[in-house]
Every structure is written in structure tokens, then in C-alpha cells.
């Protein structure tokens, strides 16, 4: 099933998972995967390391397993640290496994890994994948601007190039303030970007995540969000419940405002994915 077709039928509801590190056996993710598949999302996307940690093989295998369960898989494919030959090898594996959906990415530039020279931007990869077969291709987008871009207008002009290169739909970086998404969606429409845009929602349910949010994530943290995190950071159960409730609130508001889809960053946590799926099932029509 090509994911683009789903947007014509419903508000799409999807999950994202990440493969185990190469030092762990792939089987460590199977129980998590079984539970997430059991929640019947419209598709599950599998991240793929850009940094040479080499879990790409796992990503293909996990996407295959998702497909066998009857759920549509989407595999992420970053290009900045891969040569055309390496991308060809992965595309051949993706094709051989019957995976039709790819999230085409540049990947973060790691100061310790000199980028390969075949693909500079996600749009280069998207044009290339388009020439290699009938894939459904998604791209990433950034409601609060990609950190490498000088401003949101410049970033949206570059996003337009990505869509013109052949992106069928887009998935946003996580955000905690829905108004930033609505502002971005309006600017994207004005720039002539008319493909479906799924909103990426990350439930923040533990202290490690809060610390990561504060130090590494460019997402702005609304006062309401900070207050909740500060209030419950030393009470793991309350923090988990508050994080789930915050994500559910965001989703209800987004769906009421006509969002094309919700992409849940599950952080491989089936409990959290289940609670959120149950809370929004009537709204999304699961
Ligand atoms: P691009 O679209 O290439 O954009 C990168 C920068 O270049 C932006 O500042 C943009 O404005 C600019 N730009 C783009 N095109 C042009 C152009 N033609 N000319 C000039 N400037 C241009 N990373 C992984 O390694 N693995 C994953 O599995 C993964 N999954 C992700 C999933 C989602 C939903 C998101 C939002 C991100 C994901 N990432 C992943 C992170 C992503 O790789 C980084 O954010 C990366 O820095 C940018 O990737 P991109 O595809 O958006 O890049």
C-alpha cells in the first residue's frame, strides 16, 4: 500500500520506531513490534542511522517484519554519509523486500564524518529514488525551522524544492506548541506546498527525555509544558501520565483543526502508544 493514497481516505495515524543498536540482537525489538502492530496504526516507520552505526540492515529487516504482520511499513533513508553505490544497494534490498514507502532524508551532518559527495540534500535523494522505481516518497519538514537554515522562509523555499523533486507527503519534526504548526502550515500553503503534512508528536514521559528536550531539541517549550514537566519530574508515574495527556491534547486540537495525519514518535514504548491510541481512537477513527 502506498501511503499517499491513505490521506485521501482518512486522518492518517502512524507510529515511528527505531531499531536496536548493532551491538544488540535484532530480536530485542520483536515484543515491542508485536504490541505496536497490534494497535493497528496506518503505517509504522523505521528510522535508519545516518551516522555509520550500521543499523540499516536491521531497519530493512524490521520493515519486512512489519509488512508480514499486515501493517504498511515505511523505511527512513538518509543519504549524506552514503555513496550512490551504497544507496543503490539499500534501494535494491528495499525493493526485494517489497517495501514501497521511503522517508528520504539528508541526515544530520556529523562533524567527525566527512559527508559523501553524491547527495547533498534530501531533494537530491528524492529525485534519484523517483528515477529508480515506483516508490511512495515522504520528506521531513520543520515547523520551527531546520537548524541549518537562516530563517523559516528560506527553509520553506527549500522544502518546496523537496516537494517539486517528488515528495508525496511530509512529516514534521516534533513540536509542543500547535500554533507553530498552524503558522508553518499556512506559510507552506502560501509557498505552493500542497502535499499532505503529518504532524510529528512526541509524548514526553520520562526525565531523560526532558533533559534531552532542553539540551538538544530545537522545539520551543510552551509555559504550560514546562510547568507540567517541572511539577512532575520527580514522580515518574505522574510524569508519564501528564506526558500522555499533553500529547493527547495536542492531537485532539490538531485533528479538530483538520491536520492530514498524526505521526507518533513512540520511542519504542508500546504502553504509551496504546494509551494515546485508546484516547484518540474515536477522534481519529481507528
Ligand atoms: P534537507 O531537506 O536536505 O534539509 C537540510 C537543510 O538544507 C535545511 O536547512 C534546508 O533548508 C536546506 N536545504 C534543503 N534543500 C536545499 C537545497 N536544494 N538548496 C539549499 N539548501 C537546501 N535522521 C536520520 O539520520 N535517520 C532517520 O531515520 C531520521 N528520521 C527523521 C524523521 C523525521 C520525521 C524528521 C523530521 C527527521 C529525521 N531525521 C533522521 C533527522 C534529519 O536527517 C535531520 O533533521 C537532517 O539534519 C535534515 O534532514 P532533511 O532530510 O530534512 O534535510
mmCIF file of C-alpha atoms and ligand atoms in Angstrom:
data_model
loop_
_atom_site.group_PDB
_atom_site.id
_atom_site.type_symbol
_atom_site.label_atom_id
_atom_site.label_comp_id
_atom_site.label_asym_id
_atom_site.label_seq_id
_atom_site.Cartn_x
_atom_site.Cartn_y
_atom_site.Cartn_z
ATOM 1 C CA UNK A 1 0.000 0.000 0.000
ATOM 2 C CA UNK A 2 1.352 3.403 -0.953
ATOM 3 C CA UNK A 3 0.891 5.778 1.979
ATOM 4 C CA UNK A 4 -0.090 8.801 -0.144
ATOM 5 C CA UNK A 5 -3.382 7.065 -1.026
ATOM 6 C CA UNK A 6 -4.352 6.851 2.659
ATOM 7 C CA UNK A 7 -4.558 10.627 3.028
ATOM 8 C CA UNK A 8 -7.456 10.729 0.543
ATOM 9 C CA UNK A 9 -9.424 8.408 2.828
ATOM 10 C CA UNK A 10 -8.808 9.496 6.426
ATOM 11 C CA UNK A 11 -6.766 11.320 9.042
ATOM 12 C CA UNK A 12 -3.663 9.145 8.973
ATOM 13 C CA UNK A 13 -2.316 7.806 12.284
ATOM 14 C CA UNK A 14 1.195 6.358 12.200
ATOM 15 C CA UNK A 15 3.996 5.264 14.526
ATOM 16 C CA UNK A 16 7.751 5.650 14.399
ATOM 17 C CA UNK A 17 10.187 3.170 15.907
ATOM 18 C CA UNK A 18 13.974 2.886 15.985
ATOM 19 C CA UNK A 19 15.967 -0.354 15.514
ATOM 20 C CA UNK A 20 18.197 -1.746 18.268
ATOM 21 C CA UNK A 21 21.892 -0.799 18.216
ATOM 22 C CA UNK A 22 24.071 -3.119 16.126
ATOM 23 C CA UNK A 23 25.601 -4.481 19.347
ATOM 24 C CA UNK A 24 22.206 -5.948 20.391
ATOM 25 C CA UNK A 25 20.407 -8.789 18.637
ATOM 26 C CA UNK A 26 17.508 -7.689 16.433
ATOM 27 C CA UNK A 27 15.130 -9.896 18.429
ATOM 28 C CA UNK A 28 15.139 -7.429 21.361
ATOM 29 C CA UNK A 29 12.604 -5.324 19.462
ATOM 30 C CA UNK A 30 10.201 -8.090 18.482
ATOM 31 C CA UNK A 31 7.871 -7.925 21.509
ATOM 32 C CA UNK A 32 7.646 -4.124 21.189
ATOM 33 C CA UNK A 33 6.923 -4.504 17.499
ATOM 34 C CA UNK A 34 4.205 -7.088 18.088
ATOM 35 C CA UNK A 35 2.480 -4.778 20.579
ATOM 36 C CA UNK A 36 2.698 -1.730 18.317
ATOM 37 C CA UNK A 37 1.424 -3.684 15.297
ATOM 38 C CA UNK A 38 -1.495 -4.886 17.430
ATOM 39 C CA UNK A 39 -2.630 -1.251 17.794
ATOM 40 C CA UNK A 40 -3.254 -1.191 14.015
ATOM 41 C CA UNK A 41 -1.723 2.150 13.031
ATOM 42 C CA UNK A 42 -1.999 3.119 9.359
ATOM 43 C CA UNK A 43 1.744 2.596 8.964
ATOM 44 C CA UNK A 44 4.893 2.168 11.020
ATOM 45 C CA UNK A 45 8.095 3.957 10.030
ATOM 46 C CA UNK A 46 11.539 2.627 10.925
ATOM 47 C CA UNK A 47 14.455 5.017 11.464
ATOM 48 C CA UNK A 48 17.816 4.405 9.804
ATOM 49 C CA UNK A 49 21.130 5.587 11.151
ATOM 50 C CA UNK A 50 22.920 8.252 9.109
ATOM 51 C CA UNK A 51 25.975 8.163 11.281
ATOM 52 C CA UNK A 52 27.540 4.913 10.216
ATOM 53 C CA UNK A 53 26.397 2.956 13.299
ATOM 54 C CA UNK A 54 25.269 0.481 10.667
ATOM 55 C CA UNK A 55 21.782 -0.440 11.853
ATOM 56 C CA UNK A 56 20.452 -0.005 8.298
ATOM 57 C CA UNK A 57 20.305 -3.778 7.828
ATOM 58 C CA UNK A 58 18.140 -4.011 10.921
ATOM 59 C CA UNK A 59 15.873 -1.271 9.560
ATOM 60 C CA UNK A 60 15.187 -3.253 6.366
ATOM 61 C CA UNK A 61 14.578 -6.437 8.301
ATOM 62 C CA UNK A 62 12.228 -4.744 10.773
ATOM 63 C CA UNK A 63 10.301 -3.070 7.932
ATOM 64 C CA UNK A 64 9.892 -6.530 6.344
ATOM 65 C CA UNK A 65 8.567 -7.941 9.581
ATOM 66 C CA UNK A 66 6.037 -5.091 9.830
ATOM 67 C CA UNK A 67 4.900 -5.810 6.267
ATOM 68 C CA UNK A 68 4.433 -9.501 7.075
ATOM 69 C CA UNK A 69 2.175 -8.531 10.000
ATOM 70 C CA UNK A 70 -0.184 -6.798 7.545
ATOM 71 C CA UNK A 71 0.779 -3.232 8.553
ATOM 72 C CA UNK A 72 2.283 -0.914 5.930
ATOM 73 C CA UNK A 73 5.952 -0.141 6.644
ATOM 74 C CA UNK A 74 7.924 2.968 5.730
ATOM 75 C CA UNK A 75 11.698 2.905 5.865
ATOM 76 C CA UNK A 76 13.752 6.043 6.543
ATOM 77 C CA UNK A 77 16.734 6.540 4.245
ATOM 78 C CA UNK A 78 19.338 9.236 4.992
ATOM 79 C CA UNK A 79 21.877 9.959 2.233
ATOM 80 C CA UNK A 80 24.595 12.351 3.412
ATOM 81 C CA UNK A 81 27.014 9.649 4.545
ATOM 82 C CA UNK A 82 26.288 7.172 1.783
ATOM 83 C CA UNK A 83 27.631 6.925 -1.777
ATOM 84 C CA UNK A 84 25.351 6.308 -4.746
ATOM 85 C CA UNK A 85 26.504 2.658 -4.771
ATOM 86 C CA UNK A 86 25.550 2.250 -1.114
ATOM 87 C CA UNK A 87 22.154 3.906 -1.698
ATOM 88 C CA UNK A 88 21.637 1.609 -4.719
ATOM 89 C CA UNK A 89 22.388 -1.447 -2.580
ATOM 90 C CA UNK A 90 19.841 -0.341 0.047
ATOM 91 C CA UNK A 91 17.226 0.527 -2.585
ATOM 92 C CA UNK A 92 17.690 -2.923 -4.112
ATOM 93 C CA UNK A 93 17.147 -4.526 -0.719
ATOM 94 C CA UNK A 94 14.066 -2.351 -0.104
ATOM 95 C CA UNK A 95 12.656 -3.376 -3.489
ATOM 96 C CA UNK A 96 13.472 -7.053 -2.957
ATOM 97 C CA UNK A 97 11.557 -6.985 0.338
ATOM 98 C CA UNK A 98 8.532 -5.390 -1.334
ATOM 99 C CA UNK A 99 8.717 -2.190 0.739
ATOM 100 C CA UNK A 100 7.061 0.641 -1.198
ATOM 101 C CA UNK A 101 7.359 3.627 1.166
ATOM 102 C CA UNK A 102 10.549 5.590 1.859
ATOM 103 C CA UNK A 103 11.148 8.671 4.031
ATOM 104 C CA UNK A 104 14.024 10.269 2.098
ATOM 105 C CA UNK A 105 16.375 12.307 4.293
ATOM 106 C CA UNK A 106 19.654 14.124 4.181
ATOM 107 C CA UNK A 107 20.636 13.057 7.723
ATOM 108 C CA UNK A 108 22.443 15.190 10.274
ATOM 109 C CA UNK A 109 25.963 16.262 9.359
ATOM 110 C CA UNK A 110 28.350 14.705 11.866
ATOM 111 C CA UNK A 111 31.496 16.828 12.305
ATOM 112 C CA UNK A 112 33.515 13.596 12.688
ATOM 113 C CA UNK A 113 32.269 12.013 9.452
ATOM 114 C CA UNK A 114 33.078 13.826 6.192
ATOM 115 C CA UNK A 115 29.922 13.766 4.048
ATOM 116 C CA UNK A 116 29.949 11.678 0.879
ATOM 117 C CA UNK A 117 29.572 13.782 -2.258
ATOM 118 C CA UNK A 118 26.781 12.056 -4.238
ATOM 119 C CA UNK A 119 23.767 13.556 -2.427
ATOM 120 C CA UNK A 120 23.860 16.950 -0.703
ATOM 121 C CA UNK A 121 20.204 17.427 0.203
ATOM 122 C CA UNK A 122 17.149 15.252 0.678
ATOM 123 C CA UNK A 123 15.810 16.690 -2.601
ATOM 124 C CA UNK A 124 18.784 15.107 -4.455
ATOM 125 C CA UNK A 125 17.903 11.727 -2.965
ATOM 126 C CA UNK A 126 14.206 12.170 -3.734
ATOM 127 C CA UNK A 127 14.906 12.888 -7.437
ATOM 128 C CA UNK A 128 17.181 9.859 -7.526
ATOM 129 C CA UNK A 129 14.669 7.500 -5.867
ATOM 130 C CA UNK A 130 11.989 8.768 -8.288
ATOM 131 C CA UNK A 131 14.214 7.621 -11.169
ATOM 132 C CA UNK A 132 14.651 4.169 -9.619
ATOM 133 C CA UNK A 133 11.107 2.854 -9.325
ATOM 134 C CA UNK A 134 7.572 3.487 -8.230
ATOM 135 C CA UNK A 135 8.119 4.305 -4.581
ATOM 136 C CA UNK A 136 5.940 6.453 -2.344
ATOM 137 C CA UNK A 137 8.349 9.094 -1.047
ATOM 138 C CA UNK A 138 7.967 11.201 2.090
ATOM 139 C CA UNK A 139 10.134 14.108 3.247
ATOM 140 C CA UNK A 140 10.829 15.737 6.613
ATOM 141 C CA UNK A 141 9.827 19.298 7.490
ATOM 142 C CA UNK A 142 10.406 21.659 10.387
ATOM 143 C CA UNK A 143 7.638 23.908 11.778
ATOM 144 C CA UNK A 144 10.249 25.799 13.840
ATOM 145 C CA UNK A 145 12.829 25.916 11.009
ATOM 146 C CA UNK A 146 15.648 23.433 10.348
ATOM 147 C CA UNK A 147 18.698 24.412 12.459
ATOM 148 C CA UNK A 148 20.931 24.828 9.348
ATOM 149 C CA UNK A 149 18.579 27.320 7.688
ATOM 150 C CA UNK A 150 18.831 31.058 8.374
ATOM 151 C CA UNK A 151 15.088 31.507 8.709
ATOM 152 C CA UNK A 152 11.772 29.748 8.208
ATOM 153 C CA UNK A 153 11.058 31.412 4.856
ATOM 154 C CA UNK A 154 14.371 30.149 3.413
ATOM 155 C CA UNK A 155 13.684 26.690 4.870
ATOM 156 C CA UNK A 156 10.188 26.594 3.345
ATOM 157 C CA UNK A 157 11.581 27.637 -0.064
ATOM 158 C CA UNK A 158 13.968 24.679 0.226
ATOM 159 C CA UNK A 159 11.071 22.465 1.296
ATOM 160 C CA UNK A 160 9.278 23.465 -1.902
ATOM 161 C CA UNK A 161 12.304 22.145 -3.863
ATOM 162 C CA UNK A 162 11.908 18.862 -1.992
ATOM 163 C CA UNK A 163 8.243 18.627 -2.929
ATOM 164 C CA UNK A 164 8.990 19.613 -6.546
ATOM 165 C CA UNK A 165 11.628 16.858 -6.620
ATOM 166 C CA UNK A 166 8.846 14.352 -5.912
ATOM 167 C CA UNK A 167 7.954 14.143 -2.201
ATOM 168 C CA UNK A 168 4.413 12.751 -1.987
ATOM 169 C CA UNK A 169 3.820 13.819 1.622
ATOM 170 C CA UNK A 170 5.678 15.308 4.584
ATOM 171 C CA UNK A 171 6.211 14.548 8.270
ATOM 172 C CA UNK A 172 7.126 17.270 10.745
ATOM 173 C CA UNK A 173 9.791 17.398 13.369
ATOM 174 C CA UNK A 174 8.268 17.192 16.854
ATOM 175 C CA UNK A 175 6.737 20.318 18.342
ATOM 176 C CA UNK A 176 4.907 21.122 21.566
ATOM 177 C CA UNK A 177 3.079 24.281 20.563
ATOM 178 C CA UNK A 178 0.379 23.629 17.963
ATOM 179 C CA UNK A 179 0.348 27.292 16.940
ATOM 180 C CA UNK A 180 3.846 26.889 15.475
ATOM 181 C CA UNK A 181 2.454 24.069 13.316
ATOM 182 C CA UNK A 182 -0.549 26.109 12.141
ATOM 183 C CA UNK A 183 1.723 29.040 11.246
ATOM 184 C CA UNK A 184 4.077 26.721 9.335
ATOM 185 C CA UNK A 185 1.191 25.006 7.513
ATOM 186 C CA UNK A 186 -0.126 28.379 6.365
ATOM 187 C CA UNK A 187 3.304 29.524 5.136
ATOM 188 C CA UNK A 188 3.859 26.200 3.349
ATOM 189 C CA UNK A 189 0.492 26.539 1.576
ATOM 190 C CA UNK A 190 1.392 30.099 0.518
ATOM 191 C CA UNK A 191 4.654 28.732 -0.923
ATOM 192 C CA UNK A 192 2.616 26.326 -3.056
ATOM 193 C CA UNK A 193 3.280 23.211 -0.977
ATOM 194 C CA UNK A 194 0.092 21.237 -1.314
ATOM 195 C CA UNK A 195 1.039 17.677 -0.319
ATOM 196 C CA UNK A 196 -0.320 16.201 2.944
ATOM 197 C CA UNK A 197 1.617 17.148 6.089
ATOM 198 C CA UNK A 198 1.580 14.791 9.075
ATOM 199 C CA UNK A 199 2.230 16.339 12.482
ATOM 200 C CA UNK A 200 5.010 14.618 14.453
ATOM 201 C CA UNK A 201 4.009 14.220 18.105
ATOM 202 C CA UNK A 202 6.448 13.124 20.793
ATOM 203 C CA UNK A 203 4.947 12.190 24.175
ATOM 204 C CA UNK A 204 7.485 13.230 26.801
ATOM 205 C CA UNK A 205 7.076 10.666 29.553
ATOM 206 C CA UNK A 206 10.346 10.466 31.485
ATOM 207 C CA UNK A 207 13.086 12.644 32.938
ATOM 208 C CA UNK A 208 15.753 11.616 30.399
ATOM 209 C CA UNK A 209 13.532 12.839 27.618
ATOM 210 C CA UNK A 210 13.009 16.180 29.359
ATOM 211 C CA UNK A 211 16.754 16.657 29.677
ATOM 212 C CA UNK A 212 17.257 15.796 26.012
ATOM 213 C CA UNK A 213 14.486 18.199 25.010
ATOM 214 C CA UNK A 214 16.082 21.039 26.915
ATOM 215 C CA UNK A 215 19.627 20.483 25.637
ATOM 216 C CA UNK A 216 19.341 19.166 22.086
ATOM 217 C CA UNK A 217 15.915 19.706 20.617
ATOM 218 C CA UNK A 218 15.211 22.993 18.880
ATOM 219 C CA UNK A 219 11.494 22.793 19.724
ATOM 220 C CA UNK A 220 10.240 25.673 21.829
ATOM 221 C CA UNK A 221 8.733 24.628 25.123
ATOM 222 C CA UNK A 222 5.448 26.410 25.937
ATOM 223 C CA UNK A 223 4.934 27.646 29.501
ATOM 224 C CA UNK A 224 2.179 25.094 30.096
ATOM 225 C CA UNK A 225 4.527 22.264 29.039
ATOM 226 C CA UNK A 226 7.431 23.477 31.219
ATOM 227 C CA UNK A 227 5.117 23.847 34.215
ATOM 228 C CA UNK A 228 3.881 20.274 33.866
ATOM 229 C CA UNK A 229 7.403 18.879 33.458
ATOM 230 C CA UNK A 230 8.728 20.803 36.470
ATOM 231 C CA UNK A 231 5.785 19.777 38.617
ATOM 232 C CA UNK A 232 6.119 16.046 37.926
ATOM 233 C CA UNK A 233 9.786 15.470 37.056
ATOM 234 C CA UNK A 234 10.423 13.611 40.330
ATOM 235 C CA UNK A 235 7.300 11.484 40.147
ATOM 236 C CA UNK A 236 7.793 9.030 37.265
ATOM 237 C CA UNK A 237 4.213 7.739 37.182
ATOM 238 C CA UNK A 238 2.664 11.220 37.286
ATOM 239 C CA UNK A 239 5.130 12.465 34.671
ATOM 240 C CA UNK A 240 4.244 9.581 32.364
ATOM 241 C CA UNK A 241 0.514 10.272 32.723
ATOM 242 C CA UNK A 242 0.975 14.025 32.294
ATOM 243 C CA UNK A 243 3.122 13.489 29.166
ATOM 244 C CA UNK A 244 0.462 11.207 27.671
ATOM 245 C CA UNK A 245 -2.292 13.715 28.491
ATOM 246 C CA UNK A 246 -0.294 16.575 26.919
ATOM 247 C CA UNK A 247 0.205 14.598 23.688
ATOM 248 C CA UNK A 248 -3.490 13.624 23.596
ATOM 249 C CA UNK A 249 -4.481 17.293 23.994
ATOM 250 C CA UNK A 250 -2.196 18.276 21.136
ATOM 251 C CA UNK A 251 -3.672 15.550 18.905
ATOM 252 C CA UNK A 252 -7.310 16.460 19.673
ATOM 253 C CA UNK A 253 -6.626 20.100 18.797
ATOM 254 C CA UNK A 254 -4.730 19.160 15.611
ATOM 255 C CA UNK A 255 -7.442 16.806 14.381
ATOM 256 C CA UNK A 256 -10.115 19.422 15.129
ATOM 257 C CA UNK A 257 -8.048 21.821 13.006
ATOM 258 C CA UNK A 258 -8.018 19.455 10.033
ATOM 259 C CA UNK A 259 -4.498 18.016 10.254
ATOM 260 C CA UNK A 260 -3.721 15.473 7.495
ATOM 261 C CA UNK A 261 -2.240 12.979 9.915
ATOM 262 C CA UNK A 262 -0.507 12.307 13.234
ATOM 263 C CA UNK A 263 2.891 10.609 13.333
ATOM 264 C CA UNK A 264 3.596 9.393 16.846
ATOM 265 C CA UNK A 265 7.243 9.179 17.897
ATOM 266 C CA UNK A 266 6.649 6.108 20.052
ATOM 267 C CA UNK A 267 10.234 5.904 21.414
ATOM 268 C CA UNK A 268 9.620 2.128 21.246
ATOM 269 C CA UNK A 269 7.208 2.438 24.176
ATOM 270 C CA UNK A 270 4.071 0.360 23.441
ATOM 271 C CA UNK A 271 2.390 1.298 26.754
ATOM 272 C CA UNK A 272 2.443 4.989 25.837
ATOM 273 C CA UNK A 273 1.407 4.295 22.226
ATOM 274 C CA UNK A 274 -1.517 2.184 23.474
ATOM 275 C CA UNK A 275 -2.760 4.799 25.954
ATOM 276 C CA UNK A 276 -2.648 7.503 23.282
ATOM 277 C CA UNK A 277 -4.258 5.295 20.617
ATOM 278 C CA UNK A 278 -7.091 4.417 23.007
ATOM 279 C CA UNK A 279 -7.633 8.055 23.952
ATOM 280 C CA UNK A 280 -7.849 9.292 20.349
ATOM 281 C CA UNK A 281 -9.403 6.267 18.619
ATOM 282 C CA UNK A 282 -12.873 7.821 18.333
ATOM 283 C CA UNK A 283 -11.442 11.114 17.116
ATOM 284 C CA UNK A 284 -9.137 9.626 14.502
ATOM 285 C CA UNK A 285 -11.423 6.737 13.564
ATOM 286 C CA UNK A 286 -9.036 3.875 14.388
HETATM 287 P P1 LIG B 1 17.142 18.600 3.822
HETATM 288 O O1 LIG B 1 15.753 18.646 3.323
HETATM 289 O O2 LIG B 1 18.217 18.313 2.825
HETATM 290 O O3 LIG B 1 17.432 19.997 4.547
HETATM 291 C C1 LIG B 1 18.633 20.200 5.271
HETATM 292 C C2 LIG B 1 18.987 21.688 5.274
HETATM 293 O O4 LIG B 1 19.365 22.094 3.961
HETATM 294 C C3 LIG B 1 17.819 22.602 5.658
HETATM 295 O O5 LIG B 1 18.351 23.672 6.392
HETATM 296 C C4 LIG B 1 17.265 23.086 4.322
HETATM 297 O O6 LIG B 1 16.682 24.388 4.422
HETATM 298 C C5 LIG B 1 18.499 23.096 3.438
HETATM 299 N N1 LIG B 1 18.192 22.710 2.046
HETATM 300 C C6 LIG B 1 17.392 21.680 1.656
HETATM 301 N N2 LIG B 1 17.386 21.587 0.301
HETATM 302 C C7 LIG B 1 18.198 22.566 -0.151
HETATM 303 C C8 LIG B 1 18.605 22.957 -1.450
HETATM 304 N N3 LIG B 1 18.161 22.294 -2.541
HETATM 305 N N4 LIG B 1 19.467 24.021 -1.555
HETATM 306 C C9 LIG B 1 19.923 24.665 -0.446
HETATM 307 N N5 LIG B 1 19.565 24.324 0.805
HETATM 308 C C10 LIG B 1 18.736 23.282 0.951
HETATM 309 N N6 LIG B 1 17.896 11.327 10.605
HETATM 310 C C11 LIG B 1 18.492 10.117 10.443
HETATM 311 O O7 LIG B 1 19.726 10.048 10.371
HETATM 312 N N7 LIG B 1 17.766 8.954 10.397
HETATM 313 C C12 LIG B 1 16.419 8.950 10.465
HETATM 314 O O8 LIG B 1 15.794 7.882 10.416
HETATM 315 C C13 LIG B 1 15.740 10.213 10.609
HETATM 316 N N8 LIG B 1 14.387 10.288 10.665
HETATM 317 C C14 LIG B 1 13.768 11.522 10.713
HETATM 318 C C15 LIG B 1 12.367 11.575 10.677
HETATM 319 C C16 LIG B 1 11.710 12.801 10.719
HETATM 320 C C17 LIG B 1 10.202 12.848 10.643
HETATM 321 C C18 LIG B 1 12.465 14.022 10.829
HETATM 322 C C19 LIG B 1 11.762 15.350 10.909
HETATM 323 C C20 LIG B 1 13.864 13.958 10.870
HETATM 324 C C21 LIG B 1 14.522 12.727 10.798
HETATM 325 N N9 LIG B 1 15.911 12.633 10.812
HETATM 326 C C22 LIG B 1 16.547 11.412 10.680
HETATM 327 C C23 LIG B 1 16.739 13.846 11.006
HETATM 328 C C24 LIG B 1 17.164 14.508 9.685
HETATM 329 O O9 LIG B 1 18.025 13.651 8.979
HETATM 330 C C25 LIG B 1 17.871 15.821 10.047
HETATM 331 O O10 LIG B 1 16.958 16.749 10.570
HETATM 332 C C26 LIG B 1 18.721 16.443 8.958
HETATM 333 O O11 LIG B 1 19.544 17.450 9.548
HETATM 334 C C27 LIG B 1 17.954 17.094 7.814
HETATM 335 O O12 LIG B 1 17.371 16.174 7.016
HETATM 336 P P2 LIG B 1 16.353 16.624 5.849
HETATM 337 O O13 LIG B 1 16.033 15.415 5.075
HETATM 338 O O14 LIG B 1 15.239 17.415 6.397
HETATM 339 O O15 LIG B 1 17.345 17.595 5.005
#
